[in-house]
Coordinates of C-alpha atoms and ligand atoms in Angstrom, one line a residue:
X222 CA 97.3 95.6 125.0
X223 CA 96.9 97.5 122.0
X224 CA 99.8 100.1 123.5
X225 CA 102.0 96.8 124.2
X226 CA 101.2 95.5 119.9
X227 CA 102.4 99.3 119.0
X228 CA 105.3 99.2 120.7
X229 CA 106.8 96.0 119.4
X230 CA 106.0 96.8 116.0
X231 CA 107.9 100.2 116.6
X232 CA 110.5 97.9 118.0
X233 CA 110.8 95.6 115.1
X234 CA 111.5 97.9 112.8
X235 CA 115.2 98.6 114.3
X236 CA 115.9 94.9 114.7
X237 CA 119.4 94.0 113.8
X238 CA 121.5 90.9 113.4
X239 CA 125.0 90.0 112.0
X240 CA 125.1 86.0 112.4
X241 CA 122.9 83.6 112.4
X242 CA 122.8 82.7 116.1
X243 CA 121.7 86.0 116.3
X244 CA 118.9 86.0 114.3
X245 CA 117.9 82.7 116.1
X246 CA 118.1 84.3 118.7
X247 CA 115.9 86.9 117.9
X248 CA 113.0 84.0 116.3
X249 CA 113.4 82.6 120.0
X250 CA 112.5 85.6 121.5
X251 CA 109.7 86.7 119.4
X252 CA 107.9 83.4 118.2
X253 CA 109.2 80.8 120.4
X254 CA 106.9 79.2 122.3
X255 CA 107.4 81.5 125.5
X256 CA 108.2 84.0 123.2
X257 CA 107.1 87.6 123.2
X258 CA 104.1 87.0 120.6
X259 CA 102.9 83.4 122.1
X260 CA 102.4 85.7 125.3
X261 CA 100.6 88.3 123.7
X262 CA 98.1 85.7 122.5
X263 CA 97.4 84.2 125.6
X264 CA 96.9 87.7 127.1
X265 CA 94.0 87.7 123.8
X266 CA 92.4 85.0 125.0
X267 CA 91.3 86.3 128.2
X268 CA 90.4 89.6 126.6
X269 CA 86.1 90.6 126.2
X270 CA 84.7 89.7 123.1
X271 CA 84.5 93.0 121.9
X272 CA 87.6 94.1 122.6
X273 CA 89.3 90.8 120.8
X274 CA 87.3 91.8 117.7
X275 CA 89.0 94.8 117.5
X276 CA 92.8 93.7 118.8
X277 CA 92.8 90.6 116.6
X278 CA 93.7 91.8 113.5
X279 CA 96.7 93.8 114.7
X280 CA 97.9 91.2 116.6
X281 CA 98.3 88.8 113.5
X282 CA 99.2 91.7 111.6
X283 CA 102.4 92.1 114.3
X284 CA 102.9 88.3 113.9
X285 CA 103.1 88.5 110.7
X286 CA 105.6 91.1 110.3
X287 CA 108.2 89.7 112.8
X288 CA 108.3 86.7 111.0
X289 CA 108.3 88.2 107.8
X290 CA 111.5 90.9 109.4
X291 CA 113.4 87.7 110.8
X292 CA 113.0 85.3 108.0
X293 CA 114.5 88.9 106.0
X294 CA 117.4 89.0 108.2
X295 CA 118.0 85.4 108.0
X296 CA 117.9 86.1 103.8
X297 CA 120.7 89.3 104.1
X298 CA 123.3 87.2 106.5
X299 CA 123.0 83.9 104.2
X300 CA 123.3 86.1 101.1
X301 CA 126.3 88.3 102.5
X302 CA 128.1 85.6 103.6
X303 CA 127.8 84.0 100.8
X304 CA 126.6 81.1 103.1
X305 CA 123.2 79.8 100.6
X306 CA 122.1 76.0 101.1
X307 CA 124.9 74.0 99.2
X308 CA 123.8 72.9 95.8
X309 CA 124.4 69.8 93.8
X310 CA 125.2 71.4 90.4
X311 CA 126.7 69.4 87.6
X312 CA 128.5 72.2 85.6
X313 CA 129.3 69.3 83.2
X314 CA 125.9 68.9 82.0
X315 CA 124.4 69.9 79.0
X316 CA 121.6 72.5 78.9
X317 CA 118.5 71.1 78.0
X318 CA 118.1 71.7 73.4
X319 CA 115.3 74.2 72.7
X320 CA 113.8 73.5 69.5
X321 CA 113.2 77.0 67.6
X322 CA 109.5 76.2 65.8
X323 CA 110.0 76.0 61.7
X324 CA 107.7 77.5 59.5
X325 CA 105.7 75.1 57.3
X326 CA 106.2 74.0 53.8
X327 CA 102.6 75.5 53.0
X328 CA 103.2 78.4 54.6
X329 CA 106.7 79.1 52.9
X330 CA 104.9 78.4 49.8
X331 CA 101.7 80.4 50.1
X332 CA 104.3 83.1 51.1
X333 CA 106.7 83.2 48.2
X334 CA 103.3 82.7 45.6
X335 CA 102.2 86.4 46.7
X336 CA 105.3 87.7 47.0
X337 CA 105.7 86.8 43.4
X338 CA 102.0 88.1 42.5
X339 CA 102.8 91.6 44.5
X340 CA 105.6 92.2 42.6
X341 CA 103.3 92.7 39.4
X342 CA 100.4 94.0 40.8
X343 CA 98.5 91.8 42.2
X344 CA 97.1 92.3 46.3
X345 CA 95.9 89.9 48.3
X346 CA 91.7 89.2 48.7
X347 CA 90.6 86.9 50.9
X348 CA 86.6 85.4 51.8
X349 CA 84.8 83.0 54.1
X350 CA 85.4 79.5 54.3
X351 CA 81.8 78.5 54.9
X352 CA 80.2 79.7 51.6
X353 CA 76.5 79.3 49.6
X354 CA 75.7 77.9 46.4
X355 CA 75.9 81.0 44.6
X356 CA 79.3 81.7 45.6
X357 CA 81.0 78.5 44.8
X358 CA 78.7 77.0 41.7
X359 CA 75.9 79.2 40.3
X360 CA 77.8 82.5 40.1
X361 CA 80.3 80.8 38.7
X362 CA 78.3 79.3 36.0
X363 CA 78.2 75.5 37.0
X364 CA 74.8 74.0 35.6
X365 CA 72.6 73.0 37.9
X366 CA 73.4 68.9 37.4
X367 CA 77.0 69.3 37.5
X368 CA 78.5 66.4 40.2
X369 CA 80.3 68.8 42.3
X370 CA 77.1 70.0 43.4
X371 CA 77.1 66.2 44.4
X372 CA 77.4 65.1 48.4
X373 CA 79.7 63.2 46.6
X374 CA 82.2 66.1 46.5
X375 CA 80.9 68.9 48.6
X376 CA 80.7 69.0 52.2
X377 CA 77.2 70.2 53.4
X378 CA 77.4 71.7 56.7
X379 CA 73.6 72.2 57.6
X380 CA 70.3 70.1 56.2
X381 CA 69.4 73.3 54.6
X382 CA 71.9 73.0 51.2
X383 CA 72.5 76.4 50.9
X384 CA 75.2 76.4 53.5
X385 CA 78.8 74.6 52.6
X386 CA 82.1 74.5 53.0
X387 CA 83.7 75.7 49.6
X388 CA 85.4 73.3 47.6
X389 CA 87.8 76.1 45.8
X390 CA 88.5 79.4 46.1
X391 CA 86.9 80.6 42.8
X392 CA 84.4 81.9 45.3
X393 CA 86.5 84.8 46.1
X394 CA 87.1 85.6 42.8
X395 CA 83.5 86.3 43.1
X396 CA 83.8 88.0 46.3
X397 CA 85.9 90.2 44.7
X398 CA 83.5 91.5 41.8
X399 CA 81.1 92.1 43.5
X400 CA 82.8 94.4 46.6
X401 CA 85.0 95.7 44.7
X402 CA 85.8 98.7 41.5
X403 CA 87.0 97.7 38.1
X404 CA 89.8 97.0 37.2
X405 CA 90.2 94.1 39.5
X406 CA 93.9 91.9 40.2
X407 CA 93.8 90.2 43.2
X408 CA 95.2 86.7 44.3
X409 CA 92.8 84.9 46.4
X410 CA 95.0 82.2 49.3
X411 CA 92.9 80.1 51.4
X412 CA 91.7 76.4 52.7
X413 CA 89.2 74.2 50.8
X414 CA 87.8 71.2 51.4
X415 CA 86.3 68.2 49.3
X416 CA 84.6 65.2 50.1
X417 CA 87.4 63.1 49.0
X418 CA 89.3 59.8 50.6
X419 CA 92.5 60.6 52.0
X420 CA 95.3 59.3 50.1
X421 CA 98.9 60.2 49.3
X422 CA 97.7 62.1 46.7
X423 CA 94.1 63.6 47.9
X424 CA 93.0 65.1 50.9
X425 CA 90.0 66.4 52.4
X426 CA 91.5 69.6 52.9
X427 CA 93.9 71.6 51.0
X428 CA 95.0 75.1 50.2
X429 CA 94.6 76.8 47.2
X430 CA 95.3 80.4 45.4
X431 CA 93.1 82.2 42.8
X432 CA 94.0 84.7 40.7
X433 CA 91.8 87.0 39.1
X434 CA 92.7 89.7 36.7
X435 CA 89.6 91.7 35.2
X436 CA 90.2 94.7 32.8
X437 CA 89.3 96.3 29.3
X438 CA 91.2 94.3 26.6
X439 CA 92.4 91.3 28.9
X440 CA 93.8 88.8 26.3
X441 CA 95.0 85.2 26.7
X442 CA 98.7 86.3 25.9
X443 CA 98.4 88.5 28.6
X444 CA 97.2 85.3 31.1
X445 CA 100.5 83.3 29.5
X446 CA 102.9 85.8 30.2
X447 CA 102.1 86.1 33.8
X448 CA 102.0 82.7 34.4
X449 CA 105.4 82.2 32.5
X450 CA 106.6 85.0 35.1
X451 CA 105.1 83.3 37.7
X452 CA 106.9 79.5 36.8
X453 CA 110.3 80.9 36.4
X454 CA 110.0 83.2 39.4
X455 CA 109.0 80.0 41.7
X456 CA 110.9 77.4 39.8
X457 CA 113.9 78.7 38.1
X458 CA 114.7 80.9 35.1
X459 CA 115.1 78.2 32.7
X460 CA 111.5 76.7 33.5
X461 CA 109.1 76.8 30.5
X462 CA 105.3 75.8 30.4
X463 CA 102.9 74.6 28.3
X464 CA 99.6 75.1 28.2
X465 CA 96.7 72.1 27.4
X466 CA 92.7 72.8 26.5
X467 CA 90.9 71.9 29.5
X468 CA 87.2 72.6 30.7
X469 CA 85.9 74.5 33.5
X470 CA 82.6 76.5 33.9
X471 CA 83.8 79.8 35.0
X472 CA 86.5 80.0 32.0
X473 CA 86.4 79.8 28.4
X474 CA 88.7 79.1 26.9
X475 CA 90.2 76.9 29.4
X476 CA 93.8 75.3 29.8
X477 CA 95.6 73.3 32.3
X478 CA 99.0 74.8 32.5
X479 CA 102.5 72.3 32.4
X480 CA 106.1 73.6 33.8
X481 CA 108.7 71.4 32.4
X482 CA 109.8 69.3 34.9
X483 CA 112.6 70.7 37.2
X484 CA 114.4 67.7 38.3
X485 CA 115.6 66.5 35.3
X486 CA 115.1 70.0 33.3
X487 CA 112.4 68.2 30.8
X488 CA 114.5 64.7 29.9
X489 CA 112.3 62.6 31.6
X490 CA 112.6 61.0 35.1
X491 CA 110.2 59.0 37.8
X492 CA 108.9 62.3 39.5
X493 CA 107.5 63.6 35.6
X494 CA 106.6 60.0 35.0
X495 CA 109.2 60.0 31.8
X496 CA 107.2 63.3 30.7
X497 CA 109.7 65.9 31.1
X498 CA 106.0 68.2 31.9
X499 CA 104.4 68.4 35.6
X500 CA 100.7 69.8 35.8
X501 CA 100.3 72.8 38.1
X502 CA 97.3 74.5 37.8
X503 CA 94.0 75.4 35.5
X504 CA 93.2 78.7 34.3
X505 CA 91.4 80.5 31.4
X506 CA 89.8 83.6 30.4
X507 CA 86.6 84.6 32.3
X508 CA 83.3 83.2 30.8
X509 CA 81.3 85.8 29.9
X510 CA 78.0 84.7 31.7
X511 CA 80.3 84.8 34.9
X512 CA 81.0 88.9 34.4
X513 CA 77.2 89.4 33.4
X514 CA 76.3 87.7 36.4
X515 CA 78.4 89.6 39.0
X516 CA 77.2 93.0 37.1
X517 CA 80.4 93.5 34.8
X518 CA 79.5 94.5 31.4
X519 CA 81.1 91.8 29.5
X520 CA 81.2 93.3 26.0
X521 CA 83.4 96.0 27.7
X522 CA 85.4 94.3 30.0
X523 CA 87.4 90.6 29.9
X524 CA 89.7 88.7 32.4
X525 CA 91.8 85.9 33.4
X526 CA 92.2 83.6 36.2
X527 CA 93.9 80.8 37.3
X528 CA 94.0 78.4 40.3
X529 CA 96.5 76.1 42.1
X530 CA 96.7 73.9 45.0
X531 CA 99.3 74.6 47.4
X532 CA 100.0 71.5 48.3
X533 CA 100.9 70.4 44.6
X534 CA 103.4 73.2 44.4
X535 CA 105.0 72.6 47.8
X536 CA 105.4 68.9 46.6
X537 CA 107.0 69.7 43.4
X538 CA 109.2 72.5 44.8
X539 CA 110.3 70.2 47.6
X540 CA 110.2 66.8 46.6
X541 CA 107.2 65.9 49.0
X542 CA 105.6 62.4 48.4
X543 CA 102.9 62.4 50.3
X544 CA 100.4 64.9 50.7
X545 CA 99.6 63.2 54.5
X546 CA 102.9 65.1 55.5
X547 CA 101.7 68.2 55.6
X548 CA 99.1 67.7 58.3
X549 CA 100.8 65.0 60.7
X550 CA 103.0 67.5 62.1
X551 CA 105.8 65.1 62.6
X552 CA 108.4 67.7 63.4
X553 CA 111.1 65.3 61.7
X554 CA 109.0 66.2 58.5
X555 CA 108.3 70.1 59.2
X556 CA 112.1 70.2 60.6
X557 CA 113.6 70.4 57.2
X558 CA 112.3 73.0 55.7
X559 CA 114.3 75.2 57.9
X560 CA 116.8 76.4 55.2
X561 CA 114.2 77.6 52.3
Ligands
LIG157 N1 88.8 76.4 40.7 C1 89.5 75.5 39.9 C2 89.7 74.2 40.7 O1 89.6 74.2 41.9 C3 90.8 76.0 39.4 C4 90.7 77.2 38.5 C5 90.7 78.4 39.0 C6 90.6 77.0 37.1 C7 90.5 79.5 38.1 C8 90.4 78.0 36.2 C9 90.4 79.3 36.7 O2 90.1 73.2 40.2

């Protein structure tokens, strides 16, 4: 029998047919039911047991390949003869629209922010979201009763209190003095989260960027001329800012920095509230205790930083009412940012 399954498979290999009816033909005389291969397996089933073990598997193997030879034949003719199954097809209709992904508002922000800071200097430093207390408040010189230590505005992530998502990323500035060699200019992107209601103008996660520049003789005027370079590169040459006394207790002085308002160039409309000013971000010259405590002799050595939200500059730049937006992922929304 074995003999018999070699010589078909020998035989096989030379089969030829130019028509269909041929190649039906051909399926009738191999796998029909009285075909050549139903015989074979009836002549199997009479066979010992050992000897079946060891025909078996060529004689599927042999059924296998005539099928798979015919059905290959059957392929060539239809395919010469340009003879395929008839088709239904609608050359009238229209292709189905493939939406090319947009990038998003943040994004296109975040990107054009350190593309601004590269171009004087600055590179990019980033740290963890998850932080400790000494990386968001006490190296940073909050007091110890200061409410955004509060559950009211921090998110705790584990009963031990130690362990918390940071709630700006002035941690990274201090991320950076420590890992790093004097003198220090990095801006520092990234998400943080407070413990806020969500509103149209809060949210319990947002994006920020630090910047941090520590050197010898570091002065104020030098802060207010990068951030003037920074205002006019993202909002327009003829943008001016002013600077307001603020408080925060990583920076003394401190200010809260204005750019006049770009819609209605500083006349007054609804988006400055009649101002002609729009608030964008706090800065002020690194406190003293904040060097001393990341190991920075301070009587050598001064700095700046600053910090903005994202999401504020995205709404000024594009006119976005609601901070919601930017996390719904309504593609009508993220759609039209396509141009910038
Ligand atoms: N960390 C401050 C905030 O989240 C912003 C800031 C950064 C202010 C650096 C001054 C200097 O509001």
């Amino acid at each position: 029998m074995k003999s018999k399954i070699d010589q078909i498979s020998k035989e096989i290999t030379s089969l030829k047919a130019s028509t269909i009816d041929e190649v039906e033909k051909l399926r009738i005389k191999y796998l029909g039911k009285k075909g050549i291969i139903s015989d074979l397996f009836k002549e199997f089933r009479e066979l010992e047991p050992d000897l079946k073990r060891e025909v078996g598997a060529h004689l599927n193997l042999l059924k296998k390949t005539v099928t798979e030879t015919i059905d290959t034949l059957k392929e060539n003719i239809e395919k010469s003869s340009g003879n395929q199954k008839k088709v239904n097809i609608d050359l009238s209709l229209q292709e189905p629209s493939f939406n090319f992904g947009t990038r998003h508002p943040i994004s296109l922000v975040k990107r054009e922010l350190l593309e601004i800071f590269k171009k004087i200097g600055f590179s990019i430093y980033e740290g963890p979201e998850i932080e400790d207390d000494w990386h968001v408040f006490s190296a940073l010189n909050f007091p110890e009763e200061h409410p955004a230590r509060d559950m009211q505005d921090t998110f705790f992530i584990e009963k031990n209190p130690d362990v918390l998502l940071r709630t700006h990323t002035s941690s990274v500035q201090v991320r950076s003095m420590e890992n790093e060699k004097l003198p220090i200019r990095v801006v520092c992107p990234g998400r943080v989260f407070r413990n806020e209601a969500i509103s149209a103008r809060a949210h319990c996660i947002f994006h920020q960027i630090e910047g941090l520049y520590i050197d010898k003789n570091v002065s104020f005027a030098d802060l207010k001329q990068t951030l003037l370079f920074f205002a006019q590169e993202m909002f327009g040459k003829e943008t001016k800012i002013r600077l307001r006394p603020s408080y925060f207790p990583f920076t003394e002085p401190s200010a809260e920095m204005d750019v006049s308002c770009n819609l209605c160039g500083g006349k007054g409309c609804s988006v400055c509230k009649y101002t002609g000013w729009l608030e964008v971000l706090g800065c002020g010259m690194v406190d003293p205790n904040v060097l001393e405590f990341n190991g920075i002799d301070s009587k050598k050595y001064s700095g700046y930083a600053f910090g903005m939200g994202l999401e504020r500059i995205a709404m000024l730049k594009y006119q976005v009412k609601d901070l919601r937006l930017y996390f719904e992922n309504d593609t009508r929304f993220l759609e039209q940012f396509t141009n910038y």
